[in-house]
Coordinates of C-alpha atoms in Angstrom, one line a residue:
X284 CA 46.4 78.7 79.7
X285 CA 46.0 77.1 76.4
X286 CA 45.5 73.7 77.8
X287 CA 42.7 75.4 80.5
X288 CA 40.7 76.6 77.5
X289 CA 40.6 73.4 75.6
X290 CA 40.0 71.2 78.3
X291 CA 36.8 73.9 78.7
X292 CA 35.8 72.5 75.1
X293 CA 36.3 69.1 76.0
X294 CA 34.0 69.6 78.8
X295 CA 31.5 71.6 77.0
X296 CA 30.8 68.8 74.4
X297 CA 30.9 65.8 77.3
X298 CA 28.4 67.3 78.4
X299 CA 26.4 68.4 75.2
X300 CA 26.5 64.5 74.7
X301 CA 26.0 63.5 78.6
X302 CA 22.4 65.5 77.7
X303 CA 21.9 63.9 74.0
X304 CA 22.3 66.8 72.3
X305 CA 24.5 64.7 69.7
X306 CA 26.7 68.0 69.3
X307 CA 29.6 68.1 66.1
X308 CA 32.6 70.1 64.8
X309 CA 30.4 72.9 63.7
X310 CA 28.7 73.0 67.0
X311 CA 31.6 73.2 68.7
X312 CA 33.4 75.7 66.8
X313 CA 30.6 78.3 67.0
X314 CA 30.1 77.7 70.5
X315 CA 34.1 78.9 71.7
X316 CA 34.5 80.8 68.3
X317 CA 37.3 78.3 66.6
X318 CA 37.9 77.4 63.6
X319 CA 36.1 73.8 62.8
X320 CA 39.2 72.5 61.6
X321 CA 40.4 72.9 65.5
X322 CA 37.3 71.6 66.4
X323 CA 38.1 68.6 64.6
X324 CA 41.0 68.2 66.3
X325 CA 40.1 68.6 69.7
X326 CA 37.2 65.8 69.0
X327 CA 40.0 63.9 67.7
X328 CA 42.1 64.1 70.9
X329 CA 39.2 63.2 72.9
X330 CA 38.4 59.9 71.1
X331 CA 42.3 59.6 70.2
X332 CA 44.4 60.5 73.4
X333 CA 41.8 61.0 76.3
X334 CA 39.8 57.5 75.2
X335 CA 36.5 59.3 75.0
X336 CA 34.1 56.4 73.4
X337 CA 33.2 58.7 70.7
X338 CA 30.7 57.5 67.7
X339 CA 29.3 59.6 65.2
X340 CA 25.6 59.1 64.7
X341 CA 25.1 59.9 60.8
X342 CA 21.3 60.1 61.6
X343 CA 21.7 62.3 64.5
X344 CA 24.6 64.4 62.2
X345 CA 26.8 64.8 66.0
X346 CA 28.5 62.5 68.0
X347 CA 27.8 60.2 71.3
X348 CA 29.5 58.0 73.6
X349 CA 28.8 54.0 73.0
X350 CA 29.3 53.6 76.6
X351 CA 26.6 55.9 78.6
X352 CA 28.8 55.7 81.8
X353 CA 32.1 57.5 80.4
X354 CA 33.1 60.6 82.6
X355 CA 36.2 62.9 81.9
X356 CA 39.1 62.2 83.7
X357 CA 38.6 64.2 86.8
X358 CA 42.1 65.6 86.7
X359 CA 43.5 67.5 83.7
X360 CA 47.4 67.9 84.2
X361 CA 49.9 68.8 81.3
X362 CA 53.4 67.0 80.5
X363 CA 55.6 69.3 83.5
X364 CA 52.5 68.8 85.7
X365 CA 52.1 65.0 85.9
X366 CA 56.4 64.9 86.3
X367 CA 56.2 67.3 89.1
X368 CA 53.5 65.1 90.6
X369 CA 55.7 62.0 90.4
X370 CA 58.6 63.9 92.3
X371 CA 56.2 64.8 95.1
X372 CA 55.7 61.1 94.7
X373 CA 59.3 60.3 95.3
X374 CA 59.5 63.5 97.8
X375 CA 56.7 61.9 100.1
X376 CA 59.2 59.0 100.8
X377 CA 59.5 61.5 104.2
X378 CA 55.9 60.8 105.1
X379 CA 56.4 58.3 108.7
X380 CA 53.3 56.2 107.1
X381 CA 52.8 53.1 104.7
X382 CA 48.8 53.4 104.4
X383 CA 49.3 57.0 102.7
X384 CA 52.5 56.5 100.6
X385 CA 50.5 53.2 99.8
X386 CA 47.5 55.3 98.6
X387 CA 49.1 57.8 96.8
X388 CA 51.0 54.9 94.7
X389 CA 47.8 53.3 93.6
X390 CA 46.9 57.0 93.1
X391 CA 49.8 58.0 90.9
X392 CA 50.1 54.0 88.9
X393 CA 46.2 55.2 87.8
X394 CA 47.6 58.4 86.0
X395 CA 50.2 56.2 84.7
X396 CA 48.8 53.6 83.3
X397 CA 46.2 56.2 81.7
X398 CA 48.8 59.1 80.5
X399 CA 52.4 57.2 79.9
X400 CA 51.9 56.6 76.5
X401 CA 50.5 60.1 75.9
X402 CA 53.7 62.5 77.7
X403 CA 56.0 60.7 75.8
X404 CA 58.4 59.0 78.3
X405 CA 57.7 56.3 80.5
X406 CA 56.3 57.8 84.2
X407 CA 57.4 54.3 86.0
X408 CA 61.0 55.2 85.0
X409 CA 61.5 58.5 87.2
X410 CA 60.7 56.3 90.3
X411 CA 64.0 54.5 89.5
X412 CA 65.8 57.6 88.7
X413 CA 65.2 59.5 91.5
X414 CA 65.3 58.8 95.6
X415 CA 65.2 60.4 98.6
X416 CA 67.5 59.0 101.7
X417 CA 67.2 61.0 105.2
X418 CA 69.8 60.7 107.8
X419 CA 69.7 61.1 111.6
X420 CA 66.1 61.4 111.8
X421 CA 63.5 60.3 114.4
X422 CA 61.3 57.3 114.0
X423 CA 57.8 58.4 114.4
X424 CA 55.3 55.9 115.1
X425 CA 52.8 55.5 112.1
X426 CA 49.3 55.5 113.8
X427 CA 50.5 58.3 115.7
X428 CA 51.3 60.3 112.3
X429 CA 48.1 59.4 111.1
X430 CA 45.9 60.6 113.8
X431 CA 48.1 63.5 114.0
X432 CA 47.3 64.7 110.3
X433 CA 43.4 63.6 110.9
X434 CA 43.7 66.6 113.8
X435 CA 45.3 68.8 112.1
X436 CA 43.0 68.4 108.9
X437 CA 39.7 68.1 110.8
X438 CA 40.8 70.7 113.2
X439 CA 40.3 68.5 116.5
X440 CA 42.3 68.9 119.7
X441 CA 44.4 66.2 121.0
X442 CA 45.2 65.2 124.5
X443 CA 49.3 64.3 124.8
X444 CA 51.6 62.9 126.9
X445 CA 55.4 64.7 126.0
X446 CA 58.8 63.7 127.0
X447 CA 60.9 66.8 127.1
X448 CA 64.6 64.8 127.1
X449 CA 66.5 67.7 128.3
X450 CA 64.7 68.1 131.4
X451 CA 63.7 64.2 131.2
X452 CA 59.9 65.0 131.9
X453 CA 56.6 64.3 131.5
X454 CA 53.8 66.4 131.0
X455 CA 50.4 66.0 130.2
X456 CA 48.9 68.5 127.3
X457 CA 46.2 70.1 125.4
X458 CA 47.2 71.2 122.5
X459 CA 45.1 72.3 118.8
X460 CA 47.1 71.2 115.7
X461 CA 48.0 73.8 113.8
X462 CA 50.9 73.0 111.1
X463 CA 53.3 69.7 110.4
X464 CA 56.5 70.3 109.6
X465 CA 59.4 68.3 108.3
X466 CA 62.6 69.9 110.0
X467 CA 65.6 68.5 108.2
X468 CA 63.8 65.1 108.2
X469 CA 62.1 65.5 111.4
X470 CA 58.4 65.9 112.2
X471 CA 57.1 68.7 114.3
X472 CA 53.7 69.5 115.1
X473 CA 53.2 73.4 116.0
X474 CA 50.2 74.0 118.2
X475 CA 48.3 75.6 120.3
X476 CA 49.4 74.6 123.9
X477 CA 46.3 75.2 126.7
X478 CA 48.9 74.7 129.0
X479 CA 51.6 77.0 128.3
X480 CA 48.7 79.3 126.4
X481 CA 50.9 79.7 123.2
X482 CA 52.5 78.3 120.1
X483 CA 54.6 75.0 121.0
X484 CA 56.8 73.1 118.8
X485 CA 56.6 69.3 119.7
X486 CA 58.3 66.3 118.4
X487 CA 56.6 63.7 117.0
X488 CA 59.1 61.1 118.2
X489 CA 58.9 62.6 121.7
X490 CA 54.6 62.2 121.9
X491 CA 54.0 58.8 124.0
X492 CA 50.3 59.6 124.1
X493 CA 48.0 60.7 122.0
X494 CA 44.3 60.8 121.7
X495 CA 41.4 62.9 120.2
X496 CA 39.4 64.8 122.8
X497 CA 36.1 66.7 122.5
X498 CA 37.3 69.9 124.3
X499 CA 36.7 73.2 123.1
X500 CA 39.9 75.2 123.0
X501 CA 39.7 78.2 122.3
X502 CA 42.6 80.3 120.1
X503 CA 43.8 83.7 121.3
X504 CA 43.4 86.6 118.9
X505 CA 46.9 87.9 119.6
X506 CA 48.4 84.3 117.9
X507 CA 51.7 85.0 115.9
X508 CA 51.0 83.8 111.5
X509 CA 52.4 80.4 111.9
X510 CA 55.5 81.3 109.1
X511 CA 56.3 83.9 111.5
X512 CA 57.1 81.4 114.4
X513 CA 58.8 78.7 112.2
X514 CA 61.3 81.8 110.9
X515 CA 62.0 82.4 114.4
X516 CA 62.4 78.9 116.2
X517 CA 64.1 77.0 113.7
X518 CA 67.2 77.0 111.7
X519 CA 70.5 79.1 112.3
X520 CA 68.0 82.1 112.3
X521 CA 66.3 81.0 115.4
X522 CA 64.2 83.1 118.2
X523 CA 65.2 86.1 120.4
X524 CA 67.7 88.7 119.2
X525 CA 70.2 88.4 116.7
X526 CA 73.5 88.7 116.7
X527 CA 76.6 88.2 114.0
X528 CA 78.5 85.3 113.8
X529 CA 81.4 85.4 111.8
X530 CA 83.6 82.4 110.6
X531 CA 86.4 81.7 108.8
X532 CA 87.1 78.4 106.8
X533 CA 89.5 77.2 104.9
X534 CA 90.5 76.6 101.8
X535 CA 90.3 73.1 101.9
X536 CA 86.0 73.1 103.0
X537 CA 85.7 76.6 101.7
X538 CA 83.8 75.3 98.2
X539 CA 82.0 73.2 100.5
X540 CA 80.5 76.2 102.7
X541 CA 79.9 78.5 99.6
X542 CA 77.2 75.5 98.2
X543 CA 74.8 76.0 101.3
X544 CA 72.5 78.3 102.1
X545 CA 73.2 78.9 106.0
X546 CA 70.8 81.8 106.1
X547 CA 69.0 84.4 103.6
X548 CA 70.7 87.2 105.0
X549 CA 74.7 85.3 105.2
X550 CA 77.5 87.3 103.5
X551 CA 80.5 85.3 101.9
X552 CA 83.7 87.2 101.9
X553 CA 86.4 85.5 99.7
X554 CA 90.4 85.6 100.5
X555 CA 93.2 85.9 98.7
X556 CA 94.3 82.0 100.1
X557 CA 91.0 80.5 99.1
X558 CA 89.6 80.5 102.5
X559 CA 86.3 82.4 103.2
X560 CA 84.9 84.6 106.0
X561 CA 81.4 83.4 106.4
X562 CA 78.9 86.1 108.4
X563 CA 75.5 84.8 109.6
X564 CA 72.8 86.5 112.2
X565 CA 72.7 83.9 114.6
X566 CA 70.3 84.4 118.2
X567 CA 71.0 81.2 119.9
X568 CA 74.6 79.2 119.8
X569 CA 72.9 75.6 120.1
X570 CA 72.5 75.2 116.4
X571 CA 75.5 76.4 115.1
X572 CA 77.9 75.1 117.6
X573 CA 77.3 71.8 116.1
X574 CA 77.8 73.1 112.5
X575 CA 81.2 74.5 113.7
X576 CA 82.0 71.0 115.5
X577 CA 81.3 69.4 112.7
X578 CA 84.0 71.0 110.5
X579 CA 86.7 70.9 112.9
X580 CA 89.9 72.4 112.5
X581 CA 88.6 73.7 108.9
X582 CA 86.7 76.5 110.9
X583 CA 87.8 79.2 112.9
X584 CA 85.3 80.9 114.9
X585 CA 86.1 85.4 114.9
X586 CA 83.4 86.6 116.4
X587 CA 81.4 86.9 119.2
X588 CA 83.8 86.0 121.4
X589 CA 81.1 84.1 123.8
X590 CA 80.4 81.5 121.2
X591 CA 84.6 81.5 120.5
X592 CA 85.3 80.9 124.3
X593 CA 82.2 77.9 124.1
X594 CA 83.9 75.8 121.5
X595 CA 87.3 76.2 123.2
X596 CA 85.2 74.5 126.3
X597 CA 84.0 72.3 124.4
X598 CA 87.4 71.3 123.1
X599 CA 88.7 70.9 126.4
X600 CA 86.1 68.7 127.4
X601 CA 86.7 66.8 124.3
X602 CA 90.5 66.7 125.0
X603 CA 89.7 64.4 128.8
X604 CA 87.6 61.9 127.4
X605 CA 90.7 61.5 124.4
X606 CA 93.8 61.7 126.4

């Protein structure tokens, strides 16, 4: 709040000089009620730290700037501000397109070059520190991403052509961007479908076609808050009714398990043998089947029987192709 208030001061007397007023310390203090000893100061970080051309005019008994054009920086951000801007940076590795992680480099090496010496650390240094490395994600096409975010950020309707792999289809849709998502380092674009009048979820990877159309679409009033259907289509936690599933793992993975966050709502039970009994609401199997599969013979599926008697299936089919 502190740093809102001066940066109102700051302001205030760019602008008392932007209109040759030739304002001072004493000016300044009466104006926000300081003492002119602050006042001083914050002149002094203007000239000092922000690079404000300042000059004081002895005639004039206030100050102006000895280059007319000067402006404020247009963005005012604090120590713990500008790092967590350079981690969105790093973050926005994700994002399937070199023309915006481009732009927002050139963006972010102008606040650098402007405010390293002033947090003091060296802003170029967290890029080297800090990465971020997806696996078995989807390659999206970049002009495809970027027409995509255009859409959704202008609010115009698309025209797509979808591959639906598990049916190996194609259909032709209208659809009104709504929200992007990154999905454990795959991009989905909810929308409104005019075909299936509804949310949809589509893959970006999975769009062959895609083109801006003119069509009016019109959105139901009855449409789900778009949290609401991500909560319910993606993750563990995912659609129709819930039910519990309850595993046990062993000792060996159990530290493993207790480090993730399988669901908001999981309960960790801890035995005596340094296993764990993990409980989860689960409403579909797809998901976690794979989570189970992935652990082996470290997991132990207890309940619901259904998704028990599926991964002994799964085993057995497993078992032909090894024997």
């Amino acid at each position: 709040m502190a740093g809102k208030l001066a940066y109102e001061r700051y302001y205030w007397f760019h602008e008392q000089i932007k209109c040759n007023k030739h304002p001072n310390s004493k000016l300044l203090a009466e104006e926000f009620e300081i003492s002119q000893k602050t006042a001083q100061r914050d002149i002094e970080f203007m000239r000092d730290r922000i690079g404000a051309p300042l000059e004081y005019s002895h005639a004039d008994r206030g100050y102006y700037y000895t280059d007319k054009g000067y402006e404020l920086p247009p963005i005012w951000l604090n120590e713990s501000e500008l790092v967590a801007f350079i981690l969105a940076k790093r973050l926005a590795t994700a994002i399937p397109d070199r023309n915006l992680k481009d732009s927002l480099n050139k963006f972010i090496n102008k606040l650098s070059s402007r405010l390293s010496d002033k947090v003091g650390f060296n802003l170029d240094d967290i890029q080297d520190k800090i990465s971020l490395k997806n696996i078995e994600y989807y390659s999206v096409d970049e002009s495809l991403f970027r027409k995509v975010v255009n859409a959704l950020f202008t609010k115009r309707s698309l025209a797509i052509q979808y591959y639906s792999p598990h049916k190996d289809e194609r259909t032709n849709r209208k659809i009104i961007p709504l929200h992007l998502l990154d999905y454990m380092g795959n991009w989905h674009l909810i929308s409104f479908c005019s075909l299936k009048k509804g949310l949809r979820n589509f893959a970006l990877s999975r769009i062959e076609e895609c083109n801006y159309i003119d069509e009016k679409i019109s959105l139901p009033n009855d449409l789900p808050p778009i949290k609401t259907y991500i909560r319910k289509t993606f993750g563990i936690f995912h659609g129709g009714k819930n039910q519990e599933v309850s595993l046990k793992f062993s000792p060996k993975t159990s530290r493993a398990v207790k480090e993730q966050i399988w669901h908001k709502q999981q309960k960790i039970k801890e035995l005596k043998d340094g296993s764990i009994i993990l409980n989860v609401p689960v409403a579909y199997f797809t998901e976690i089947k794979r989570e189970i599969l992935k652990y082996g013979a470290e997991v132990e599926v207890l309940k619901p029987l259904r998704l028990k008697k599926e991964i002994i299936e799964e085993i057995k089919k497993m078992k032909k192709i090894y024997q």
